[in-house]
PDB file of C-alpha atoms in Angstrom:
ATOM      1  CA  VAL A 196      -0.142   0.330  -0.032  1.00 42.00           C
ATOM      2  CA  LEU A 197       1.391   3.285  -0.728  1.00 44.00           C
ATOM      3  CA  LEU A 198       1.360   6.021   1.404  1.00 46.00           C
ATOM      4  CA  GLY A 199      -1.832   7.583   1.394  1.00 40.00           C
ATOM      5  CA  THR A 200      -2.254  11.646   2.413  1.00 35.00           C
ATOM      6  CA  THR A 201      -6.185  11.015   3.237  1.00 34.00           C
ATOM      7  CA  ALA A 202      -7.150   9.088   7.045  1.00 34.00           C
ATOM      8  CA  THR A 203     -10.021   6.673   6.737  1.00 34.00           C
ATOM      9  CA  ALA A 204     -11.632   4.523   9.959  1.00 33.00           C
ATOM     10  CA  PHE A 205     -10.838   0.794   9.806  1.00 32.00           C
ATOM     11  CA  THR A 206     -11.145  -2.097  11.925  1.00 34.00           C
ATOM     12  CA  ALA A 207      -8.813  -3.435  15.329  1.00 39.00           C
ATOM     13  CA  ASN A 208      -6.158  -5.366  13.821  1.00 40.00           C
ATOM     14  CA  PRO A 209      -3.987  -7.046  16.131  1.00 34.00           C
ATOM     15  CA  LEU A 210      -0.881  -5.948  13.429  1.00 38.00           C
ATOM     16  CA  VAL A 211      -1.730  -2.050  13.749  1.00 38.00           C
ATOM     17  CA  THR A 212      -1.214  -0.009  16.632  1.00 41.00           C
ATOM     18  CA  THR A 213      -4.674   2.028  17.329  1.00 39.00           C
ATOM     19  CA  ARG A 214      -4.440   6.054  15.984  1.00 45.00           C
ATOM     20  CA  GLN A 215      -5.470   6.768  19.841  1.00 47.00           C
ATOM     21  CA  GLN A 216      -1.797   5.971  20.807  1.00 48.00           C
ATOM     22  CA  TYR A 217      -0.666   9.012  18.208  1.00 47.00           C
ATOM     23  CA  GLY A 218      -2.961  11.263  19.137  1.00 53.00           C
ATOM     24  CA  LEU A 219      -4.818  11.338  15.962  1.00 50.00           C
ATOM     25  CA  LYS A 220      -8.929  11.605  15.542  1.00 48.00           C
ATOM     26  CA  MET A 221     -10.999   9.361  12.938  1.00 44.00           C
ATOM     27  CA  THR A 222     -11.349  12.662  11.815  1.00 45.00           C
ATOM     28  CA  ASP A 223      -7.714  13.800  11.682  1.00 48.00           C
ATOM     29  CA  GLN A 224      -6.510  14.441   8.304  1.00 47.00           C
ATOM     30  CA  ILE A 225      -3.041  12.943   8.196  1.00 45.00           C
ATOM     31  CA  VAL A 226      -0.265  13.524   4.865  1.00 47.00           C
ATOM     32  CA  SER A 227       2.215  11.395   4.423  1.00 49.00           C
ATOM     33  CA  PRO A 228       5.909  12.656   5.246  1.00 46.00           C
ATOM     34  CA  PHE A 229       6.784  10.561   1.743  1.00 47.00           C
ATOM     35  CA  ASP A 230       4.237  13.006  -0.026  1.00 49.00           C
ATOM     36  CA  SER A 231       5.785  15.034  -2.816  1.00 43.00           C
ATOM     37  CA  SER A 232       2.577  17.425  -3.050  1.00 41.00           C
ATOM     38  CA  GLU A 233       3.515  21.065  -4.543  1.00 42.00           C
ATOM     39  CA  ASP A 234       2.649  22.510  -1.660  1.00 43.00           C
ATOM     40  CA  GLY A 235       4.947  21.345   1.180  1.00 41.00           C
ATOM     41  CA  ARG A 236       2.325  20.338   3.393  1.00 38.00           C
ATOM     42  CA  VAL A 237       2.609  18.282   6.285  1.00 35.00           C
ATOM     43  CA  ALA A 238       1.107  16.565   9.050  1.00 34.00           C
ATOM     44  CA  THR A 239      -2.487  18.696  10.375  1.00 33.00           C
ATOM     45  CA  TYR A 240      -2.837  16.601  13.402  1.00 33.00           C
ATOM     46  CA  THR A 241      -1.602  18.015  16.323  1.00 34.00           C
ATOM     47  CA  PRO A 242       1.511  16.649  17.618  1.00 36.00           C
ATOM     48  CA  THR A 243       1.610  14.590  20.911  1.00 38.00           C
ATOM     49  CA  GLU A 244       4.858  14.340  23.544  1.00 43.00           C
ATOM     50  CA  ALA A 245       6.507  11.803  20.954  1.00 44.00           C
ATOM     51  CA  SER A 246       6.695  13.529  18.209  1.00 45.00           C
ATOM     52  CA  GLU A 247       7.657  17.444  19.200  1.00 45.00           C
ATOM     53  CA  LEU A 248      10.754  15.466  19.817  1.00 52.00           C
ATOM     54  CA  ASN A 249      13.910  16.649  18.146  1.00 66.00           C
ATOM     55  CA  GLN A 250      13.071  14.915  14.320  1.00 69.00           C
ATOM     56  CA  ASP A 251      16.336  15.788  12.758  1.00 75.00           C
ATOM     57  CA  GLU A 252      18.387  14.488  15.729  1.00 87.00           C
ATOM     58  CA  ILE A 253      21.329  12.338  14.754  1.00 93.00           C
ATOM     59  CA  LEU A 254      20.691   8.780  16.671  1.00 94.00           C
ATOM     60  CA  GLU A 255      23.015   6.343  17.575  1.00 95.00           C
ATOM     61  CA  LEU A 256      22.024   2.850  15.697  1.00 96.00           C
ATOM     62  CA  THR A 257      19.667   0.873  18.269  1.00 95.00           C
ATOM     63  CA  GLU A 258      17.237  -1.333  18.217  1.00 95.00           C
ATOM     64  CA  ALA A 259      15.395   1.684  20.419  1.00 95.00           C
ATOM     65  CA  ASN A 260      16.547   4.866  18.256  1.00 95.00           C
ATOM     66  CA  VAL A 261      15.509   2.469  15.211  1.00 96.00           C
ATOM     67  CA  GLU A 262      11.454   2.242  16.972  1.00 95.00           C
ATOM     68  CA  LEU A 263      11.602   6.131  17.772  1.00 94.00           C
ATOM     69  CA  VAL A 264      11.931   6.757  13.865  1.00 94.00           C
ATOM     70  CA  LEU A 265       9.537   4.649  12.713  1.00 94.00           C
ATOM     71  CA  ASP A 266       7.275   5.691  15.614  1.00 93.00           C
ATOM     72  CA  GLU A 267       7.069   8.905  13.269  1.00 91.00           C
ATOM     73  CA  MET A 268       5.885   6.763  10.167  1.00 89.00           C
ATOM     74  CA  ARG A 269       3.507   4.234  11.938  1.00 91.00           C
ATOM     75  CA  PRO A 270       0.389   6.529  11.184  1.00 91.00           C
ATOM     76  CA  TYR A 271       1.095   6.996   7.292  1.00 87.00           C
ATOM     77  CA  LEU A 272       1.564   2.992   7.704  1.00 85.00           C
ATOM     78  CA  ILE A 273      -1.754   2.626  10.018  1.00 88.00           C
ATOM     79  CA  GLN A 274      -3.717   4.650   7.739  1.00 86.00           C
ATOM     80  CA  ASP A 275      -3.570   2.134   5.085  1.00 80.00           C
ATOM     81  CA  GLY A 276      -4.370  -1.199   7.047  1.00 83.00           C
ATOM     82  CA  GLY A 277      -0.911  -2.063   7.472  1.00 84.00           C
ATOM     83  CA  ASN A 278       2.179  -1.719  10.468  1.00 89.00           C
ATOM     84  CA  VAL A 279       6.190  -2.508  10.330  1.00 90.00           C
ATOM     85  CA  ALA A 280       8.043  -4.294  12.651  1.00 91.00           C
ATOM     86  CA  ILE A 281      11.953  -4.920  13.399  1.00 93.00           C
ATOM     87  CA  ALA A 282      12.572  -8.467  11.682  1.00 90.00           C
ATOM     88  CA  GLU A 283      16.360  -7.998  13.071  1.00 91.00           C
ATOM     89  CA  ILE A 284      19.341  -5.772  13.283  1.00 94.00           C
ATOM     90  CA  ASP A 285      22.687  -7.419  11.433  1.00 92.00           C
ATOM     91  CA  GLY A 286      25.450  -4.816  11.853  1.00 93.00           C
ATOM     92  CA  PRO A 287      24.507  -2.330  10.140  1.00 94.00           C
ATOM     93  CA  VAL A 288      21.805  -4.223   8.089  1.00 92.00           C
ATOM     94  CA  VAL A 289      18.419  -3.362   9.714  1.00 93.00           C
ATOM     95  CA  ARG A 290      15.672  -5.580   8.029  1.00 91.00           C
ATOM     96  CA  LEU A 291      11.879  -4.907   8.958  1.00 90.00           C
ATOM     97  CA  GLU A 292       8.494  -6.449   8.274  1.00 87.00           C
ATOM     98  CA  LEU A 293       6.223  -4.515   6.963  1.00 83.00           C
ATOM     99  CA  GLN A 294       2.339  -6.038   8.165  1.00 82.00           C
ATOM    100  CA  GLY A 295      -1.056  -6.223   7.496  1.00 76.00           C
ATOM    101  CA  ALA A 296      -2.188  -4.572   3.722  1.00 67.00           C
ATOM    102  CA  CYS A 297       1.410  -3.004   3.459  1.00 67.00           C
ATOM    103  CA  GLY A 298       3.238  -6.642   3.344  1.00 61.00           C
ATOM    104  CA  THR A 299       1.193  -8.008   0.490  1.00 58.00           C
ATOM    105  CA  CYS A 300       0.949  -5.174  -1.291  1.00 63.00           C
ATOM    106  CA  PRO A 301       2.690  -4.581  -4.819  1.00 59.00           C
ATOM    107  CA  SER A 302       3.694  -1.597  -3.734  1.00 67.00           C
ATOM    108  CA  SER A 303       5.469  -2.646  -0.430  1.00 67.00           C
ATOM    109  CA  THR A 304       9.127  -2.508  -2.307  1.00 68.00           C
ATOM    110  CA  GLN A 305       8.965   1.918  -3.001  1.00 72.00           C
ATOM    111  CA  THR A 306       7.649   1.937  -0.058  1.00 72.00           C
ATOM    112  CA  MET A 307      10.363   0.124   1.914  1.00 76.00           C
ATOM    113  CA  LYS A 308      13.476   2.053  -0.131  1.00 74.00           C
ATOM    114  CA  MET A 309      11.415   5.366  -0.469  1.00 79.00           C
ATOM    115  CA  GLY A 310      10.369   5.867   2.711  1.00 85.00           C
ATOM    116  CA  LEU A 311      11.369   4.232   5.263  1.00 90.00           C
ATOM    117  CA  GLU A 312      14.860   3.516   4.688  1.00 91.00           C
ATOM    118  CA  ARG A 313      15.427   6.950   3.053  1.00 91.00           C
ATOM    119  CA  ARG A 314      14.212   8.453   6.506  1.00 92.00           C
ATOM    120  CA  LEU A 315      16.200   5.680   9.049  1.00 94.00           C
ATOM    121  CA  ARG A 316      18.860   6.805   7.356  1.00 94.00           C
ATOM    122  CA  GLU A 317      18.748  10.253   7.809  1.00 93.00           C
ATOM    123  CA  ARG A 318      18.012   9.554  11.111  1.00 94.00           C
ATOM    124  CA  ILE A 319      20.488   7.054  11.659  1.00 96.00           C
ATOM    125  CA  PRO A 320      23.656   7.201   8.899  1.00 95.00           C
ATOM    126  CA  GLU A 321      25.134   4.334  10.311  1.00 96.00           C
ATOM    127  CA  ILE A 322      22.825   2.162   8.794  1.00 95.00           C
ATOM    128  CA  GLN A 323      23.938   1.112   5.400  1.00 93.00           C
ATOM    129  CA  GLU A 324      20.618  -0.811   4.225  1.00 91.00           C
ATOM    130  CA  VAL A 325      16.924  -1.831   4.755  1.00 91.00           C
ATOM    131  CA  ILE A 326      15.927  -5.030   3.817  1.00 87.00           C
ATOM    132  CA  GLN A 327      12.356  -5.969   3.852  1.00 81.00           C
ATOM    133  CA  SER A 328      11.340  -9.985   5.527  1.00 79.00           C
ATOM    134  CA  MET A 329       9.491 -11.312   4.060  1.00 68.00           C
ATOM    135  CA  PRO A 330       7.723 -14.679   5.649  1.00 67.00           C
ATOM    136  CA  GLU A 331       8.504 -17.616   4.626  1.00 71.00           C
ATOM    137  CA  GLY A 332       6.406 -18.353   1.131  1.00 77.00           C
ATOM    138  CA  PRO A 333       6.554 -21.798  -1.348  1.00 87.00           C
ATOM    139  CA  PRO A 334       8.910 -22.367  -3.307  1.00 90.00           C
ATOM    140  CA  LEU A 335       9.253 -20.845  -6.402  1.00 92.00           C
ATOM    141  CA  ASN A 336       9.110 -23.582  -9.087  1.00 94.00           C
ATOM    142  CA  GLU A 337       6.231 -24.182 -12.606  1.00 95.00           C
ATOM    143  CA  GLU A 338       3.841 -26.606  -9.708  1.00 95.00           C
ATOM    144  CA  GLN A 339       3.775 -23.278  -7.599  1.00 95.00           C
ATOM    145  CA  ILE A 340       2.895 -21.373 -10.327  1.00 96.00           C
ATOM    146  CA  ASP A 341       0.222 -23.059 -11.671  1.00 96.00           C
ATOM    147  CA  VAL A 342      -1.451 -23.354  -7.993  1.00 95.00           C
ATOM    148  CA  VAL A 343      -2.540 -19.761  -8.877  1.00 95.00           C
ATOM    149  CA  LEU A 344      -2.832 -19.745 -12.789  1.00 96.00           C
ATOM    150  CA  ASP A 345      -5.307 -22.654 -12.741  1.00 95.00           C
ATOM    151  CA  GLY A 346      -7.376 -20.169 -10.955  1.00 93.00           C
ATOM    152  CA  VAL A 347      -7.780 -17.727 -13.986  1.00 92.00           C
ATOM    153  CA  ARG A 348      -7.290 -20.353 -16.272  1.00 92.00           C
ATOM    154  CA  PRO A 349     -11.475 -20.659 -16.240  1.00 92.00           C
ATOM    155  CA  PHE A 350     -11.665 -17.573 -17.446  1.00 88.00           C
ATOM    156  CA  LEU A 351      -9.004 -17.089 -20.448  1.00 89.00           C
ATOM    157  CA  GLN A 352     -11.158 -20.532 -21.693  1.00 87.00           C
ATOM    158  CA  VAL A 353     -14.173 -18.694 -21.716  1.00 87.00           C
ATOM    159  CA  ALA A 354     -12.496 -15.787 -23.030  1.00 80.00           C
ATOM    160  CA  GLY A 355     -11.040 -17.745 -25.484  1.00 82.00           C
ATOM    161  CA  GLY A 356      -7.457 -18.311 -24.069  1.00 86.00           C
ATOM    162  CA  GLU A 357      -4.713 -19.792 -22.402  1.00 91.00           C
ATOM    163  CA  ILE A 358      -1.796 -19.395 -20.411  1.00 94.00           C
ATOM    164  CA  SER A 359       1.128 -20.946 -19.789  1.00 95.00           C
ATOM    165  CA  THR A 360       4.668 -20.775 -17.478  1.00 96.00           C
ATOM    166  CA  ASP A 361       8.287 -20.021 -20.110  1.00 96.00           C
ATOM    167  CA  ARG A 362      10.775 -20.223 -17.595  1.00 96.00           C
ATOM    168  CA  ILE A 363      11.678 -18.432 -14.221  1.00 96.00           C
ATOM    169  CA  GLU A 364      15.165 -16.839 -13.966  1.00 95.00           C
ATOM    170  CA  GLY A 365      17.161 -16.009 -10.830  1.00 91.00           C
ATOM    171  CA  GLU A 366      15.672 -18.344  -7.981  1.00 86.00           C
ATOM    172  CA  GLY A 367      16.754 -17.749  -5.072  1.00 80.00           C
ATOM    173  CA  SER A 368      17.491 -13.914  -5.593  1.00 80.00           C
ATOM    174  CA  VAL A 369      15.979 -11.188  -4.283  1.00 73.00           C
ATOM    175  CA  GLN A 370      14.304 -10.292  -7.354  1.00 85.00           C
ATOM    176  CA  PRO A 371      13.157 -13.411  -9.618  1.00 92.00           C
ATOM    177  CA  SER A 372      10.995 -13.400 -12.691  1.00 95.00           C
ATOM    178  CA  ILE A 373       8.741 -15.876 -14.405  1.00 97.00           C
ATOM    179  CA  PHE A 374       8.101 -14.950 -17.588  1.00 97.00           C
ATOM    180  CA  LEU A 375       4.836 -16.466 -18.814  1.00 96.00           C
ATOM    181  CA  LYS A 376       3.223 -16.633 -21.893  1.00 95.00           C
ATOM    182  CA  MET A 377      -0.270 -15.585 -23.197  1.00 92.00           C
ATOM    183  CA  GLU A 378      -2.174 -16.886 -26.183  1.00 89.00           C
ATOM    184  CA  GLY A 379      -6.066 -15.393 -27.270  1.00 85.00           C
ATOM    185  CA  SER A 380      -7.981 -12.745 -26.897  1.00 79.00           C
ATOM    186  CA  SER A 381      -7.212 -12.400 -23.505  1.00 74.00           C
ATOM    187  CA  ALA A 382      -3.240 -11.368 -23.868  1.00 72.00           C
ATOM    188  CA  SER A 383      -3.868  -7.783 -24.624  1.00 77.00           C
ATOM    189  CA  LEU A 384      -6.183  -7.368 -21.843  1.00 80.00           C
ATOM    190  CA  SER A 385      -3.464  -5.124 -18.884  1.00 86.00           C
ATOM    191  CA  SER A 386      -5.924  -6.077 -16.284  1.00 87.00           C
ATOM    192  CA  VAL A 387      -5.798  -9.379 -16.245  1.00 88.00           C
ATOM    193  CA  LYS A 388      -1.997  -9.823 -17.022  1.00 91.00           C
ATOM    194  CA  LEU A 389      -1.952  -7.299 -13.478  1.00 90.00           C
ATOM    195  CA  GLU A 390      -4.077  -8.931 -11.634  1.00 91.00           C
ATOM    196  CA  ILE A 391      -2.257 -12.320 -12.181  1.00 93.00           C
ATOM    197  CA  ALA A 392       0.912 -10.924 -11.389  1.00 91.00           C
ATOM    198  CA  GLN A 393      -0.531  -9.677  -7.888  1.00 88.00           C
ATOM    199  CA  ARG A 394      -1.898 -13.236  -7.734  1.00 90.00           C
ATOM    200  CA  LEU A 395       1.643 -14.061  -8.263  1.00 92.00           C
ATOM    201  CA  GLN A 396       3.248 -11.833  -5.707  1.00 85.00           C
ATOM    202  CA  ARG A 397       0.552 -12.742  -2.896  1.00 81.00           C
ATOM    203  CA  HIS A 398       1.155 -16.402  -3.558  1.00 87.00           C
ATOM    204  CA  PHE A 399       4.662 -16.414  -2.572  1.00 86.00           C
ATOM    205  CA  MET A 400       4.996 -13.537   0.047  1.00 77.00           C
ATOM    206  CA  MET A 401       7.254 -11.685  -2.347  1.00 76.00           C
ATOM    207  CA  SER A 402       7.066  -8.475  -3.164  1.00 67.00           C
ATOM    208  CA  GLY A 403      10.026  -7.795  -6.005  1.00 77.00           C
ATOM    209  CA  LEU A 404       9.023 -10.628  -7.434  1.00 86.00           C
ATOM    210  CA  LYS A 405       8.744  -9.721 -11.320  1.00 92.00           C
ATOM    211  CA  VAL A 406       6.258 -11.233 -14.221  1.00 95.00           C
ATOM    212  CA  GLU A 407       7.633 -10.678 -17.575  1.00 95.00           C
ATOM    213  CA  TRP A 408       5.160 -11.859 -20.835  1.00 94.00           C
ATOM    214  CA  VAL A 409       6.975 -12.931 -23.754  1.00 91.00           C
TER     215      VAL A 409
END
């Protein structure tokens, strides 16, 4: 989920911290600190005691300080039904787990790199890299790909099309690629291709998984 700009009500979720903990009313407007809006707006809610801390102070690399910086950004994840947690700190490398809706969103890599990593490295220069920690998913092979494709094949057949796996590249890497071949009238439908790519990313729990078409 991309970090949004307008707060909405959401149901209780054990994965997320409530807006009330951050002093946010349900009617408060929130503007993401990662927004590139022309007017340079900032969050319009009244700062809580925690948010009144010096947010430009350079911090040492400790788990407590990483949590402190993440607390600055959690409200913008929470409004989209997600959250973030520290999975591991290994020397200068911080592993974070995006939770809730943010964990399986196709934009999670952008959220991690352009939002969380940028801010963490600004406040804690000792950090060299921030990596997304993903839950263990099924093995990336043709059998598991077919599990996903079997869910869309009936639709494609009705539309006069078919789909198959051409090849897999980069197994074991951060950004492996699946090459698919689609034939028939459905091959030109970008919305169908997008849906298939998102289903594969959710199935394998890999936000960096690329789906290419041949």
